[in-house]
mmCIF file of C-alpha atoms and ligand atoms in Angstrom:
data_model
loop_
_atom_site.group_PDB
_atom_site.id
_atom_site.type_symbol
_atom_site.label_atom_id
_atom_site.label_comp_id
_atom_site.label_asym_id
_atom_site.label_seq_id
_atom_site.Cartn_x
_atom_site.Cartn_y
_atom_site.Cartn_z
ATOM 1 C CA MET A 2 46.016 -11.054 -16.411
ATOM 2 C CA MET A 3 46.788 -13.261 -19.060
ATOM 3 C CA GLN A 4 45.452 -11.817 -22.392
ATOM 4 C CA THR A 5 45.277 -13.784 -25.702
ATOM 5 C CA GLU A 6 43.295 -13.507 -28.882
ATOM 6 C CA ILE A 7 42.384 -17.066 -28.934
ATOM 7 C CA LEU A 8 38.699 -16.885 -27.356
ATOM 8 C CA PRO A 9 37.702 -20.376 -25.584
ATOM 9 C CA PRO A 10 34.993 -22.439 -27.323
ATOM 10 C CA VAL A 11 31.843 -21.728 -26.100
ATOM 11 C CA ASP A 12 28.300 -21.509 -27.448
ATOM 12 C CA HIS A 13 28.566 -18.354 -29.433
ATOM 13 C CA ALA A 14 24.874 -17.929 -30.488
ATOM 14 C CA ALA A 15 24.094 -17.353 -26.983
ATOM 15 C CA TRP A 16 26.145 -14.066 -27.111
ATOM 16 C CA ALA A 17 24.906 -10.810 -26.365
ATOM 17 C CA LEU A 18 27.149 -8.445 -28.537
ATOM 18 C CA PHE A 19 27.929 -4.887 -27.509
ATOM 19 C CA LEU A 20 30.419 -3.067 -29.637
ATOM 20 C CA ASP A 21 32.058 0.691 -29.390
ATOM 21 C CA ILE A 22 32.650 2.300 -32.594
ATOM 22 C CA ASP A 23 35.477 4.713 -32.828
ATOM 23 C CA GLY A 24 39.027 2.494 -32.233
ATOM 24 C CA THR A 25 37.054 -0.467 -32.163
ATOM 25 C CA LEU A 26 34.883 -1.298 -35.193
ATOM 26 C CA LEU A 27 36.230 1.590 -37.136
ATOM 27 C CA ASP A 28 39.722 3.206 -37.344
ATOM 28 C CA LEU A 29 40.370 6.619 -35.513
ATOM 29 C CA ALA A 30 40.144 9.465 -37.683
ATOM 30 C CA SER A 31 41.499 13.314 -37.000
ATOM 31 C CA THR A 32 38.028 14.339 -36.489
ATOM 32 C CA PRO A 33 34.930 12.280 -35.738
ATOM 33 C CA GLY A 34 33.250 13.498 -38.751
ATOM 34 C CA ASP A 35 36.346 11.987 -41.208
ATOM 35 C CA VAL A 36 35.816 8.088 -40.005
ATOM 36 C CA VAL A 37 35.262 5.643 -42.862
ATOM 37 C CA VAL A 38 33.037 2.653 -42.423
ATOM 38 C CA PRO A 39 34.467 -0.248 -44.269
ATOM 39 C CA LYS A 40 32.267 -1.654 -46.967
ATOM 40 C CA ASP A 41 30.507 -4.656 -45.843
ATOM 41 C CA LEU A 42 30.786 -3.866 -42.264
ATOM 42 C CA LEU A 43 26.996 -2.521 -42.079
ATOM 43 C CA THR A 44 26.142 -6.156 -43.281
ATOM 44 C CA LEU A 45 28.159 -7.969 -41.405
ATOM 45 C CA LEU A 46 26.459 -6.293 -38.417
ATOM 46 C CA ASP A 47 22.838 -6.917 -39.855
ATOM 47 C CA ALA A 48 24.205 -10.692 -40.052
ATOM 48 C CA LEU A 49 25.594 -10.733 -36.439
ATOM 49 C CA THR A 50 22.319 -8.775 -35.251
ATOM 50 C CA ARG A 51 19.771 -12.256 -36.832
ATOM 51 C CA ARG A 52 22.493 -14.705 -35.310
ATOM 52 C CA PHE A 53 22.259 -13.197 -32.047
ATOM 53 C CA GLY A 54 18.574 -13.250 -32.346
ATOM 54 C CA GLY A 55 18.814 -9.399 -32.197
ATOM 55 C CA ALA A 56 21.252 -9.052 -29.241
ATOM 56 C CA LEU A 57 23.895 -6.545 -30.633
ATOM 57 C CA ALA A 58 24.581 -3.107 -29.571
ATOM 58 C CA LEU A 59 26.391 -0.280 -30.350
ATOM 59 C CA VAL A 60 27.866 1.348 -27.567
ATOM 60 C CA SER A 61 29.719 4.397 -28.234
ATOM 61 C CA GLY A 62 30.575 8.212 -26.901
ATOM 62 C CA ARG A 63 28.969 9.473 -30.141
ATOM 63 C CA SER A 64 25.423 10.748 -30.025
ATOM 64 C CA LEU A 65 22.484 8.262 -30.896
ATOM 65 C CA ASP A 66 22.407 10.798 -34.345
ATOM 66 C CA SER A 67 25.950 10.424 -34.944
ATOM 67 C CA ILE A 68 25.648 6.692 -34.597
ATOM 68 C CA ASP A 69 22.739 6.808 -37.213
ATOM 69 C CA SER A 70 24.489 8.570 -39.552
ATOM 70 C CA LEU A 71 27.238 5.979 -39.987
ATOM 71 C CA PHE A 72 25.064 2.716 -39.100
ATOM 72 C CA PRO A 73 21.798 3.702 -40.345
ATOM 73 C CA GLY A 74 18.725 1.262 -39.309
ATOM 74 C CA ASN A 75 17.498 1.993 -36.190
ATOM 75 C CA ARG A 76 19.615 -0.342 -34.346
ATOM 76 C CA ASP A 77 19.932 -0.830 -30.749
ATOM 77 C CA ALA A 78 22.818 1.461 -29.433
ATOM 78 C CA VAL A 79 23.977 3.450 -26.534
ATOM 79 C CA GLY A 80 24.996 6.972 -27.148
ATOM 80 C CA CYS A 81 26.927 9.375 -25.249
ATOM 81 C CA HIS A 82 28.493 6.821 -23.004
ATOM 82 C CA GLY A 83 25.101 5.526 -21.329
ATOM 83 C CA ALA A 84 23.432 8.860 -20.977
ATOM 84 C CA GLU A 85 20.984 7.808 -24.191
ATOM 85 C CA TRP A 86 20.146 4.683 -25.722
ATOM 86 C CA ARG A 87 17.678 2.716 -28.040
ATOM 87 C CA LEU A 88 16.284 -0.284 -27.262
ATOM 88 C CA GLY A 89 13.816 -2.271 -29.897
ATOM 89 C CA GLY A 90 13.296 0.736 -31.888
ATOM 90 C CA GLN A 91 12.413 3.131 -28.688
ATOM 91 C CA THR A 92 14.738 5.842 -27.850
ATOM 92 C CA PHE A 93 15.567 6.856 -24.114
ATOM 93 C CA ILE A 94 17.167 9.963 -23.068
ATOM 94 C CA PRO A 95 16.589 10.153 -19.457
ATOM 95 C CA GLN A 96 18.899 13.486 -18.610
ATOM 96 C CA PRO A 97 17.871 16.960 -18.745
ATOM 97 C CA PRO A 98 19.123 19.444 -21.414
ATOM 98 C CA TRP A 99 22.297 21.472 -20.594
ATOM 99 C CA PRO A 100 21.971 24.752 -18.681
ATOM 100 C CA ASP A 101 22.257 27.502 -21.220
ATOM 101 C CA GLY A 102 24.675 29.440 -19.136
ATOM 102 C CA LEU A 103 27.206 26.236 -18.893
ATOM 103 C CA LEU A 104 27.327 25.846 -22.515
ATOM 104 C CA ALA A 105 27.687 29.570 -23.725
ATOM 105 C CA GLY A 106 30.680 29.768 -21.093
ATOM 106 C CA ILE A 107 32.146 26.608 -22.425
ATOM 107 C CA GLU A 108 31.664 27.928 -25.772
ATOM 108 C CA ALA A 109 33.248 31.075 -24.910
ATOM 109 C CA ALA A 110 36.327 29.668 -23.854
ATOM 110 C CA ARG A 111 36.645 27.399 -26.673
ATOM 111 C CA ARG A 112 36.852 30.299 -29.158
ATOM 112 C CA ARG A 113 40.106 31.427 -27.130
ATOM 113 C CA LEU A 114 41.602 27.897 -28.322
ATOM 114 C CA PRO A 115 42.207 27.409 -31.852
ATOM 115 C CA GLY A 116 41.947 23.830 -33.233
ATOM 116 C CA VAL A 117 39.487 22.823 -30.289
ATOM 117 C CA MET A 118 36.151 21.602 -31.414
ATOM 118 C CA LEU A 119 32.854 21.813 -29.160
ATOM 119 C CA GLU A 120 30.721 18.845 -30.069
ATOM 120 C CA ARG A 121 27.118 19.754 -28.604
ATOM 121 C CA LYS A 122 25.468 16.372 -27.866
ATOM 122 C CA SER A 123 21.986 15.933 -26.373
ATOM 123 C CA VAL A 124 23.699 14.617 -22.999
ATOM 124 C CA SER A 125 27.072 15.350 -23.362
ATOM 125 C CA LEU A 126 29.289 18.350 -24.067
ATOM 126 C CA ALA A 127 32.705 17.105 -26.344
ATOM 127 C CA LEU A 128 35.838 19.090 -26.484
ATOM 128 C CA HIS A 129 38.261 17.893 -29.198
ATOM 129 C CA PHE A 130 41.610 18.509 -29.660
ATOM 130 C CA ARG A 131 42.882 15.984 -31.838
ATOM 131 C CA ALA A 132 43.479 18.639 -34.439
ATOM 132 C CA ALA A 133 45.568 20.843 -31.602
ATOM 133 C CA PRO A 134 46.898 18.332 -29.069
ATOM 134 C CA GLU A 135 49.068 21.567 -27.636
ATOM 135 C CA GLN A 136 45.626 22.943 -26.040
ATOM 136 C CA GLU A 137 45.038 19.915 -23.905
ATOM 137 C CA ALA A 138 46.031 21.464 -20.441
ATOM 138 C CA ALA A 139 43.444 24.515 -21.376
ATOM 139 C CA VAL A 140 40.925 22.080 -22.351
ATOM 140 C CA TRP A 141 41.398 20.370 -19.027
ATOM 141 C CA ASP A 142 40.945 23.754 -17.605
ATOM 142 C CA VAL A 143 38.058 24.643 -19.318
ATOM 143 C CA ALA A 144 36.181 21.333 -18.577
ATOM 144 C CA GLU A 145 37.358 21.152 -15.181
ATOM 145 C CA ALA A 146 36.305 24.920 -14.363
ATOM 146 C CA ALA A 147 32.723 23.435 -16.225
ATOM 147 C CA VAL A 148 32.264 20.524 -13.433
ATOM 148 C CA ALA A 149 32.876 23.017 -10.782
ATOM 149 C CA THR A 150 30.058 25.039 -11.592
ATOM 150 C CA ASP A 151 27.779 22.044 -10.355
ATOM 151 C CA PRO A 152 30.130 18.640 -9.041
ATOM 152 C CA ARG A 153 26.933 16.745 -7.811
ATOM 153 C CA ARG A 154 25.263 17.171 -11.523
ATOM 154 C CA PHE A 155 28.215 16.933 -13.791
ATOM 155 C CA ASP A 156 31.274 14.872 -14.554
ATOM 156 C CA LEU A 157 34.267 14.403 -16.772
ATOM 157 C CA LEU A 158 34.890 11.701 -19.119
ATOM 158 C CA GLU A 159 38.521 11.821 -20.688
ATOM 159 C CA GLY A 160 38.957 9.652 -24.257
ATOM 160 C CA LYS A 161 41.723 10.038 -26.797
ATOM 161 C CA SER A 162 41.911 13.525 -27.603
ATOM 162 C CA VAL A 163 38.510 14.487 -26.279
ATOM 163 C CA ILE A 164 37.372 15.434 -23.076
ATOM 164 C CA GLU A 165 33.759 15.363 -22.321
ATOM 165 C CA ILE A 166 31.205 16.881 -19.847
ATOM 166 C CA ILE A 167 28.691 14.332 -18.852
ATOM 167 C CA PRO A 168 25.966 13.906 -16.248
ATOM 168 C CA ALA A 169 27.183 12.557 -12.987
ATOM 169 C CA GLY A 170 26.735 8.274 -12.976
ATOM 170 C CA VAL A 171 26.677 8.133 -16.625
ATOM 171 C CA GLY A 172 28.738 5.181 -18.022
ATOM 172 C CA LYS A 173 28.944 2.142 -20.841
ATOM 173 C CA GLY A 174 29.107 -0.517 -17.950
ATOM 174 C CA SER A 175 25.646 0.838 -16.654
ATOM 175 C CA ALA A 176 24.318 0.751 -19.656
ATOM 176 C CA ILE A 177 25.213 -2.613 -20.633
ATOM 177 C CA GLU A 178 23.821 -3.838 -17.474
ATOM 178 C CA ARG A 179 20.579 -2.324 -18.058
ATOM 179 C CA PHE A 180 20.563 -3.862 -21.633
ATOM 180 C CA MET A 181 21.342 -7.418 -19.890
ATOM 181 C CA GLN A 182 18.127 -6.985 -17.918
ATOM 182 C CA VAL A 183 15.837 -7.154 -20.757
ATOM 183 C CA ARG A 184 15.182 -8.965 -23.876
ATOM 184 C CA PRO A 185 16.666 -10.110 -26.079
ATOM 185 C CA TYR A 186 19.562 -9.455 -23.988
ATOM 186 C CA ALA A 187 18.736 -11.108 -20.745
ATOM 187 C CA GLY A 188 19.961 -14.818 -20.190
ATOM 188 C CA ARG A 189 22.543 -14.362 -22.644
ATOM 189 C CA ARG A 190 26.531 -13.960 -22.258
ATOM 190 C CA PRO A 191 27.508 -10.461 -22.594
ATOM 191 C CA VAL A 192 30.545 -9.746 -25.032
ATOM 192 C CA PHE A 193 32.089 -6.077 -25.228
ATOM 193 C CA ALA A 194 34.657 -4.924 -27.370
ATOM 194 C CA GLY A 195 36.226 -1.231 -26.899
ATOM 195 C CA ASP A 196 39.398 0.437 -27.346
ATOM 196 C CA ASP A 197 39.496 3.444 -24.795
ATOM 197 C CA VAL A 198 39.605 4.572 -21.009
ATOM 198 C CA THR A 199 35.847 5.206 -21.646
ATOM 199 C CA ASP A 200 35.336 1.527 -22.226
ATOM 200 C CA GLU A 201 37.024 0.246 -19.128
ATOM 201 C CA SER A 202 33.557 0.304 -16.864
ATOM 202 C CA GLY A 203 31.707 -1.903 -20.057
ATOM 203 C CA PHE A 204 34.645 -4.185 -19.446
ATOM 204 C CA ALA A 205 34.529 -4.458 -15.507
ATOM 205 C CA ALA A 206 30.424 -4.810 -16.125
ATOM 206 C CA VAL A 207 30.994 -7.760 -18.368
ATOM 207 C CA ASN A 208 33.584 -9.364 -16.241
ATOM 208 C CA ARG A 209 31.171 -8.900 -13.232
ATOM 209 C CA MET A 210 28.433 -11.009 -15.345
ATOM 210 C CA TYR A 211 30.842 -13.426 -16.597
ATOM 211 C CA GLY A 212 30.838 -12.211 -19.707
ATOM 212 C CA LEU A 213 33.778 -11.436 -22.189
ATOM 213 C CA SER A 214 35.660 -7.888 -22.505
ATOM 214 C CA ILE A 215 37.733 -7.441 -25.626
ATOM 215 C CA HIS A 216 40.465 -4.566 -25.720
ATOM 216 C CA VAL A 217 41.081 -2.979 -29.156
ATOM 217 C CA GLY A 218 44.959 -1.527 -28.920
ATOM 218 C CA ASN A 219 47.838 -1.793 -26.738
ATOM 219 C CA SER A 220 46.543 -0.511 -23.004
ATOM 220 C CA PRO A 221 48.688 -1.831 -20.310
ATOM 221 C CA THR A 222 46.155 -1.048 -17.599
ATOM 222 C CA THR A 223 43.000 -2.295 -19.435
ATOM 223 C CA LYS A 224 40.615 -4.708 -17.413
ATOM 224 C CA ALA A 225 39.790 -6.549 -20.400
ATOM 225 C CA GLN A 226 40.348 -10.149 -20.504
ATOM 226 C CA PHE A 227 41.055 -10.731 -24.748
ATOM 227 C CA ARG A 228 42.940 -8.113 -26.920
ATOM 228 C CA PHE A 229 42.942 -7.790 -30.552
ATOM 229 C CA PRO A 230 45.970 -5.060 -31.914
ATOM 230 C CA ASP A 231 43.626 -2.816 -34.202
ATOM 231 C CA PRO A 232 39.970 -2.481 -35.345
ATOM 232 C CA GLU A 233 40.993 -4.261 -38.454
ATOM 233 C CA SER A 234 41.400 -7.571 -36.761
ATOM 234 C CA LEU A 235 38.080 -7.235 -34.479
ATOM 235 C CA ARG A 236 36.495 -6.858 -38.040
ATOM 236 C CA HIS A 237 38.326 -10.256 -39.270
ATOM 237 C CA TRP A 238 37.223 -11.887 -35.988
ATOM 238 C CA LEU A 239 33.531 -10.546 -36.221
ATOM 239 C CA ASP A 240 33.810 -11.981 -39.808
ATOM 240 C CA GLY A 241 34.686 -15.385 -38.726
ATOM 241 C CA LEU A 242 32.332 -15.374 -35.840
ATOM 242 C CA ASN A 243 29.670 -14.823 -38.372
ATOM 243 C CA ILE A 244 30.474 -17.601 -40.664
ATOM 244 C CA ALA A 245 30.808 -19.796 -38.073
ATOM 245 C CA LEU A 246 27.563 -19.236 -36.974
ATOM 246 C CA GLN A 247 26.208 -19.301 -40.281
ATOM 247 C CA GLY A 248 27.383 -22.990 -40.042
ATOM 248 C CA GLY A 249 24.717 -23.822 -37.397
ATOM 249 C CA ASN A 250 26.687 -25.091 -34.864
ATOM 250 C CA GLY A 251 27.466 -22.159 -33.080
ATOM 251 C CA HIS A 252 31.067 -22.727 -32.658
ATOM 252 C CA ALA A 253 33.705 -20.473 -33.952
ATOM 253 C CA GLN A 254 36.801 -22.377 -34.944
ATOM 254 C CA PRO A 255 40.489 -21.133 -33.899
HETATM 255 MG MG1 MG B 3 36.035 3.921 -29.185
#
């Protein structure tokens, strides 16, 4: 598939924007708690939210609580890869909590793996090994053993230096499709930017809806139609989009 940084001239004001956070809007850090939100990014997101008639959502593997700590303001957001979401100020967490036995087993196994961090989200369990890459194989063993306790109910999601145990059937693609069925998203053209393998279901979903899929990074196998090399260049493009829409003609200049 041909990939380019030049986006086609279309009515940008009629877009609905879906943005992954880590590695897409923000540069990756050694742990999720260490990321830095650049000055002016909150203002930019607020401005874009207005320009798109409210149709802007953050779509992350982070929990909604974690998203709010970085981007306060009760924004529309999809958390935990689609297992929880907030739309128009209303929060939805349709999945039941984790069985205590499963959590205790994972925590006990993690204690034997120095440098590995267990993040307990409301609907997913994330094992982070960015600080201890040598533990990757052992982390896979722990995660696969956990899923094996009930394979119909649980699934694994691989990210950058993280493996997550999630409810089966959850994904960013289905979350974006859900948003696109309701106001203010319905009738708009979905645009989704992401960087990771967990974003591929989102790319596939917006491609099916004749939207725009944007990969941030250098994956050779992405389904995304367009590409930016790093979060900084995506932020720069968003800034330009905001300025173009400010002009009122709804067309971003190349
Ligand atoms: Mg990401």
